[in-house]
XYZ file of C-alpha atoms in Angstrom:
452
model
C 55.330 -40.934 -48.573
C 53.636 -39.774 -51.899
C 56.079 -38.270 -54.711
C 55.783 -34.494 -55.496
C 55.369 -34.104 -59.740
C 58.181 -32.276 -61.301
C 56.168 -29.463 -63.011
C 54.441 -28.537 -59.520
C 57.165 -28.449 -57.923
C 59.163 -25.904 -60.023
C 55.487 -23.845 -60.061
C 55.607 -24.101 -56.108
C 59.565 -22.733 -56.513
C 58.372 -20.235 -58.753
C 56.114 -18.749 -56.497
C 58.646 -18.312 -53.794
C 59.387 -14.682 -53.531
C 63.442 -14.943 -53.330
C 62.498 -17.236 -56.668
C 60.390 -15.037 -58.506
C 61.606 -13.723 -61.951
C 61.977 -9.801 -61.974
C 59.413 -7.869 -63.343
C 60.252 -6.083 -66.795
C 60.641 -2.681 -66.548
C 59.483 -0.114 -69.511
C 59.774 3.540 -69.969
C 56.357 3.661 -68.914
C 56.519 1.693 -65.558
C 59.563 3.890 -64.554
C 57.716 7.184 -64.947
C 54.707 6.212 -63.380
C 56.814 4.942 -60.196
C 58.518 8.464 -60.747
C 55.326 11.160 -60.683
C 54.449 9.930 -57.018
C 57.531 8.850 -55.756
C 60.722 10.589 -57.389
C 62.083 12.934 -54.255
C 62.098 15.983 -56.206
C 58.044 15.910 -57.141
C 57.239 14.589 -53.394
C 59.246 17.851 -52.322
C 57.948 20.032 -54.962
C 54.216 18.849 -54.381
C 54.858 19.604 -50.631
C 55.892 23.066 -51.211
C 52.333 23.592 -53.167
C 50.228 22.026 -50.980
C 51.997 24.537 -48.067
C 51.284 27.417 -50.277
C 47.718 26.134 -50.970
C 47.266 26.356 -47.073
C 48.695 29.899 -46.811
C 46.246 31.043 -49.103
C 43.106 29.550 -47.754
C 44.209 30.940 -44.135
C 44.115 34.709 -45.748
C 40.075 34.017 -45.758
C 40.349 35.294 -42.127
C 40.535 38.450 -44.127
C 36.648 38.060 -45.636
C 34.984 35.499 -43.919
C 32.920 35.879 -40.663
C 34.275 34.391 -37.611
C 32.669 32.759 -34.650
C 33.790 32.902 -30.585
C 32.786 31.407 -27.928
C 33.824 32.875 -24.510
C 33.480 32.127 -21.346
C 34.023 32.681 -17.516
C 33.836 33.043 -14.093
C 34.506 35.803 -10.919
C 33.366 36.643 -7.684
C 33.898 39.789 -6.652
C 32.349 42.656 -4.058
C 33.803 45.567 -6.059
C 31.134 48.070 -5.647
C 30.758 48.493 -9.491
C 31.409 45.242 -10.300
C 28.902 43.825 -7.868
C 25.821 45.555 -9.063
C 26.746 45.156 -12.758
C 26.946 41.978 -12.140
C 23.455 41.840 -10.443
C 22.443 44.398 -13.238
C 23.493 41.808 -16.243
C 21.609 38.859 -14.285
C 18.332 41.031 -13.869
C 19.360 40.401 -10.089
C 18.411 44.266 -9.233
C 15.715 44.554 -6.719
C 14.193 48.171 -4.790
C 16.705 46.507 -1.742
C 19.756 46.967 -4.109
C 19.614 50.442 -4.021
C 20.137 50.874 -0.866
C 23.402 52.850 -0.225
C 24.859 50.672 2.697
C 24.239 47.630 0.399
C 25.856 49.837 -2.629
C 28.283 50.891 -1.184
C 29.294 47.529 0.452
C 28.320 44.453 -1.410
C 27.901 40.869 -0.642
C 30.368 39.646 -2.543
C 28.629 37.896 -5.858
C 30.343 35.102 -8.593
C 28.749 35.546 -11.848
C 29.215 32.537 -14.846
C 29.393 35.089 -18.095
C 29.043 33.448 -21.401
C 28.494 34.712 -25.084
C 28.874 34.281 -28.747
C 30.366 36.943 -31.043
C 30.399 36.589 -34.409
C 32.776 39.551 -36.423
C 32.013 39.809 -40.396
C 34.506 42.303 -42.163
C 32.987 44.684 -44.254
C 36.069 46.308 -46.342
C 39.683 45.404 -45.487
C 41.596 46.383 -48.631
C 44.377 45.522 -47.034
C 43.149 41.713 -46.420
C 41.389 41.805 -49.621
C 44.895 42.240 -52.327
C 46.346 40.131 -49.453
C 44.279 36.818 -50.362
C 45.001 37.762 -54.146
C 48.287 37.906 -53.764
C 48.621 34.424 -51.385
C 46.285 32.538 -54.198
C 48.609 34.141 -57.016
C 51.621 32.966 -55.072
C 49.789 29.112 -54.546
C 49.118 28.549 -58.287
C 53.046 30.152 -58.935
C 53.852 26.674 -56.186
C 52.129 24.718 -58.520
C 53.001 25.681 -61.467
C 56.886 25.532 -60.128
C 55.855 21.565 -59.369
C 54.594 21.216 -62.768
C 58.492 22.131 -64.094
C 59.777 20.352 -61.312
C 57.677 17.527 -62.529
C 58.999 17.720 -65.969
C 62.515 18.084 -64.987
C 62.257 14.810 -62.291
C 60.871 13.145 -66.260
C 63.694 13.984 -68.109
C 66.027 12.520 -65.357
C 63.574 8.959 -65.263
C 64.188 8.699 -68.939
C 67.464 9.602 -68.473
C 68.538 7.265 -66.131
C 66.566 4.339 -67.679
C 68.389 4.519 -70.921
C 71.608 5.739 -69.051
C 71.073 1.857 -67.509
C 69.795 0.169 -70.745
C 73.206 1.812 -72.492
C 75.120 0.306 -69.536
C 73.847 -2.878 -70.698
C 73.896 -2.471 -74.435
C 77.871 -2.044 -73.396
C 78.715 -4.479 -70.791
C 77.394 -6.600 -74.076
C 79.247 -4.914 -76.364
C 82.321 -5.633 -74.458
C 82.077 -8.921 -73.319
C 81.592 -10.128 -77.171
C 84.950 -7.763 -77.843
C 86.605 -9.723 -74.699
C 85.666 -13.249 -76.196
C 86.554 -12.009 -79.684
C 89.770 -11.127 -77.903
C 90.376 -14.677 -76.635
C 89.612 -16.206 -79.797
C 92.252 -14.051 -81.411
C 94.780 -14.946 -78.573
C 93.861 -18.767 -79.358
C 94.384 -17.708 -82.838
C 97.971 -16.072 -82.162
C 99.164 -18.980 -79.797
C 98.375 -21.583 -82.602
C 100.040 -19.872 -85.533
C 102.954 -19.389 -82.833
C 103.327 -23.133 -82.502
C 103.264 -23.635 -85.805
C 105.576 -21.134 -86.318
C 103.443 -18.369 -88.546
C 104.020 -16.093 -86.165
C 106.399 -14.895 -83.777
C 105.760 -14.812 -79.628
C 105.447 -11.243 -79.757
C 102.344 -11.680 -81.669
C 101.259 -14.131 -78.429
C 102.301 -11.644 -76.049
C 100.513 -9.061 -77.637
C 96.894 -10.856 -78.036
C 97.590 -11.659 -74.242
C 98.255 -8.583 -73.211
C 94.869 -6.986 -75.170
C 92.524 -10.246 -74.301
C 93.405 -9.621 -70.343
C 92.792 -5.101 -71.689
C 89.847 -6.258 -72.410
C 88.619 -8.452 -69.521
C 89.200 -5.176 -67.606
C 86.993 -3.380 -69.418
C 84.185 -5.888 -69.532
C 84.890 -5.513 -65.453
C 84.396 -2.235 -65.421
C 81.281 -2.405 -67.538
C 79.484 -4.967 -65.520
C 80.131 -2.255 -62.662
C 78.642 0.831 -64.635
C 75.764 -1.279 -65.193
C 75.314 -2.432 -61.361
C 76.087 1.130 -60.523
C 72.898 2.318 -63.562
C 70.726 0.792 -61.737
C 70.952 1.728 -58.673
C 70.725 5.306 -60.501
C 67.182 4.835 -61.684
C 66.305 3.139 -58.825
C 66.719 7.034 -57.151
C 65.294 8.924 -59.985
C 62.591 6.925 -59.318
C 62.128 7.409 -55.411
C 63.264 3.793 -54.067
C 66.796 4.105 -53.703
C 66.335 -0.004 -52.315
C 64.505 -1.365 -55.300
C 66.596 -2.670 -58.434
C 63.882 -5.546 -58.828
C 63.470 -5.514 -62.566
C 64.873 -5.980 -65.375
C 65.745 -3.489 -68.459
C 65.682 -4.174 -72.583
C 69.073 -5.671 -73.875
C 69.952 -3.084 -75.955
C 68.536 0.941 -76.830
C 65.295 1.329 -79.697
C 66.788 1.086 -83.675
C 68.487 3.747 -85.039
C 64.991 3.079 -87.226
C 62.474 3.275 -84.789
C 64.056 6.414 -83.290
C 64.062 8.075 -86.570
C 60.273 7.379 -86.759
C 59.847 9.212 -83.122
C 62.145 11.210 -83.691
C 60.265 12.765 -86.785
C 57.041 12.398 -84.597
C 58.086 14.628 -81.778
C 59.482 16.776 -84.347
C 56.318 18.412 -85.369
C 54.012 21.120 -82.961
C 54.689 23.923 -82.206
C 55.899 25.162 -78.278
C 53.285 25.912 -75.245
C 53.358 27.701 -72.415
C 55.947 26.785 -70.605
C 55.597 25.441 -66.432
C 58.890 27.763 -65.118
C 57.618 30.937 -66.873
C 54.111 30.421 -65.695
C 55.681 30.154 -62.534
C 57.596 33.464 -63.537
C 54.525 35.357 -64.018
C 52.234 34.537 -61.454
C 54.986 35.128 -58.759
C 54.447 38.830 -60.454
C 51.018 38.708 -59.939
C 51.149 37.853 -57.089
C 53.978 40.753 -56.211
C 51.942 43.423 -58.039
C 48.462 42.557 -55.390
C 50.981 42.523 -52.556
C 52.515 45.522 -53.708
C 48.297 46.658 -53.287
C 48.001 44.926 -50.445
C 51.131 47.676 -48.699
C 48.945 50.359 -50.670
C 45.562 48.680 -48.352
C 48.017 49.424 -45.308
C 46.686 53.066 -45.184
C 43.070 52.985 -46.066
C 40.380 52.747 -43.564
C 38.726 49.133 -42.290
C 34.698 48.619 -41.537
C 33.998 45.584 -40.033
C 30.528 44.019 -38.576
C 30.252 42.849 -34.838
C 27.296 40.907 -32.687
C 27.407 39.349 -29.924
C 24.578 37.296 -27.514
C 25.752 37.272 -23.742
C 25.094 34.879 -20.575
C 25.260 35.642 -16.904
C 24.456 33.595 -14.068
C 25.148 32.131 -10.851
C 25.074 29.033 -12.310
C 26.453 27.574 -15.398
C 27.440 28.818 -18.859
C 24.379 29.933 -20.763
C 22.201 30.167 -18.544
C 19.641 33.137 -17.760
C 18.302 35.748 -20.472
C 20.402 36.346 -22.937
C 21.723 40.247 -24.242
C 21.877 41.011 -27.630
C 24.924 43.949 -28.747
C 25.474 44.696 -32.654
C 27.188 47.277 -34.525
C 29.325 48.704 -37.130
C 33.090 49.688 -36.274
C 35.681 52.033 -38.477
C 39.289 52.062 -37.692
C 41.850 54.107 -39.397
C 45.535 54.324 -38.541
C 46.887 56.681 -41.440
C 50.290 57.329 -40.094
C 51.133 54.148 -37.651
C 55.554 55.588 -37.386
C 55.878 55.040 -41.248
C 55.386 51.382 -41.207
C 53.316 51.538 -44.110
C 55.328 53.340 -46.007
C 58.325 51.355 -45.481
C 55.890 48.087 -46.472
C 55.036 50.028 -49.831
C 58.326 50.809 -50.765
C 59.621 46.613 -49.553
C 56.690 45.474 -51.441
C 57.681 47.825 -54.586
C 61.088 46.260 -54.490
C 59.525 42.790 -54.715
C 57.682 43.806 -57.574
C 60.525 44.672 -59.619
C 62.247 41.972 -58.580
C 59.720 39.429 -59.557
C 59.678 41.350 -62.737
C 62.951 41.305 -63.348
C 62.859 37.532 -62.576
C 59.577 36.605 -65.239
C 61.867 38.288 -68.402
C 65.096 36.390 -67.406
C 63.405 33.223 -67.402
C 61.415 33.884 -70.475
C 64.345 34.794 -72.851
C 66.319 31.544 -70.965
C 63.346 29.572 -71.630
C 63.878 30.682 -75.715
C 68.042 30.059 -75.430
C 66.617 26.536 -74.056
C 64.651 26.002 -77.058
C 67.040 27.016 -79.582
C 69.630 25.247 -77.089
C 67.967 21.698 -77.414
C 66.864 21.976 -81.379
C 70.654 22.643 -82.521
C 71.169 19.414 -80.149
C 68.321 17.214 -81.462
C 70.040 17.989 -84.825
C 73.732 17.115 -83.993
C 72.242 14.162 -82.212
C 70.990 12.835 -85.518
C 73.617 13.386 -87.873
C 75.643 11.730 -85.261
C 73.542 8.637 -85.301
C 73.651 8.486 -89.217
C 76.827 8.729 -89.013
C 77.763 6.223 -86.479
C 75.150 3.756 -88.501
C 77.073 3.585 -91.446
C 80.471 3.754 -89.490
C 78.969 0.537 -87.949
C 78.665 -1.662 -90.901
C 81.963 -0.489 -92.348
C 84.291 -0.799 -89.016
C 82.288 -4.760 -88.704
C 83.247 -5.361 -92.736
C 87.086 -3.804 -92.095
C 87.256 -6.447 -88.738
C 86.025 -9.135 -91.102
C 88.900 -8.220 -93.542
C 91.439 -7.714 -90.947
C 91.066 -11.146 -89.919
C 91.465 -12.915 -93.011
C 94.281 -11.732 -94.086
C 95.756 -12.342 -90.685
C 94.476 -16.060 -91.258
C 96.344 -15.845 -94.816
C 99.295 -13.933 -93.381
C 99.253 -10.762 -94.613
C 98.532 -8.423 -91.223
C 99.915 -7.926 -88.140
C 98.494 -9.056 -84.508
C 98.559 -5.329 -84.340
C 96.582 -4.667 -87.050
C 94.188 -7.767 -86.354
C 93.391 -6.049 -82.686
C 93.269 -2.674 -84.229
C 90.199 -3.810 -86.491
C 88.629 -5.090 -82.897
C 88.999 -2.512 -80.856
C 88.206 0.055 -83.764
C 84.132 -2.315 -84.253
C 84.135 -2.374 -80.301
C 84.657 1.637 -80.382
C 81.908 2.239 -83.075
C 79.633 0.010 -81.145
C 79.739 1.599 -78.440
C 79.401 4.984 -80.018
C 76.287 3.762 -81.969
C 74.913 3.020 -78.830
C 75.901 6.430 -76.842
C 74.703 8.191 -80.576
C 71.356 6.657 -79.903
C 71.002 7.356 -76.202
C 72.430 10.957 -76.944
C 69.404 11.305 -79.173
C 66.584 10.096 -76.772
C 68.238 12.417 -73.934
C 68.767 15.425 -76.625
C 64.754 14.424 -77.661
C 63.471 14.514 -73.726
C 65.174 17.612 -73.283
C 63.985 19.013 -76.358
C 60.177 18.503 -75.830
C 60.757 19.966 -71.667
C 62.827 22.841 -73.251
C 59.431 23.894 -75.701
C 56.787 23.453 -72.839
C 55.621 19.860 -74.222
C 55.512 16.432 -71.950
C 59.062 14.379 -72.429
C 56.787 11.433 -71.402
C 55.804 11.397 -74.709
C 58.802 9.458 -75.576
C 56.851 6.359 -74.363
C 56.600 5.406 -77.707
C 59.860 3.919 -77.559
C 58.189 1.256 -75.458
C 55.650 0.631 -78.542
C 58.281 0.243 -81.098
C 60.880 -3.371 -81.830
C 64.259 -2.650 -80.424
């Protein structure tokens, strides 16, 4: 049996689905997946399509309609029999015999027709179409606002998962350092340089570090599931993430780039304004119910004893005016209802605009606070590491207690975690500020290009 070279065997194994390496996931990849798969986006898109269909349905009051009619009847009714014979152009002088007129033989008639109706002036239909079109545009604007919110959610979930990875790595280092300190305390206890309580306390602190590490690893798995859920594929966690969040220097560059530029028109404000326009048009529709309607019609008729659309055709055309100035007060009630909806839409539009201004100010403050917090944590990171190193040397020289040693280690770990959280909070604040200003949060994909 021929032997397979080892390199070829490894390549074949790597090609198997179960052994394939998970694909690295960037923020741009996550946002691209969520664009079409995120659950809120799909719901909003379906709602917008439904409103678009409703708007298309209002064309019935503007465009012509074509209808085919057909039927068969057989009768001995004097009037009906004479009329059917007349329609079939089958009358003869003998048809006017009084006996035949009074007691006709049964006659069958196949009636067929093509009917065309064309609205000429229906004020309520015209204004109703305008209202439906504005409603459809409002639904599309609401969809855009939902997509913007989904992008912020994905950004938060993506970097939240990366934060969980970095936290687990920091706690893993802390656990290894705690066990190193435990071994050091036990060694000094055996050599008579430390009390037994130091060794016991070191063991307790090491166990506590192990517990925190287990919790951090569980949080990492949960964060991956939350990211998959935000992308709209709850079971798809076959991806790898960066080992750490972007560095503070890279974040400072991106924060400076994204801070420039005036705010844009927010999609939720645009949706509220369009909803107000739709309500105003609907009020016009209700008023249009009081006006006359004018419609034209035309039809071609065929009547035979045999088959549809047979025999000679007859045409009819005309214009019809209808007016219902009063129908039990229904039109007046519709007008009052539409006016109330218009007032509610106006109040809603004002509230959305006011809330937008508050959110812009709030998120601008949040970004500034996050930047100051990150600057402080960056400085504290170097200071805590140096303090831990100094206390370690002092403990080795018998000048510090094991409590001081573990306190220094815990402080360094806490600062490392706080620094990672500060970087995450700045990213999240930048995304939320972009959305609050009506700008695209997806521009944070710039972080994919910067060195971590």
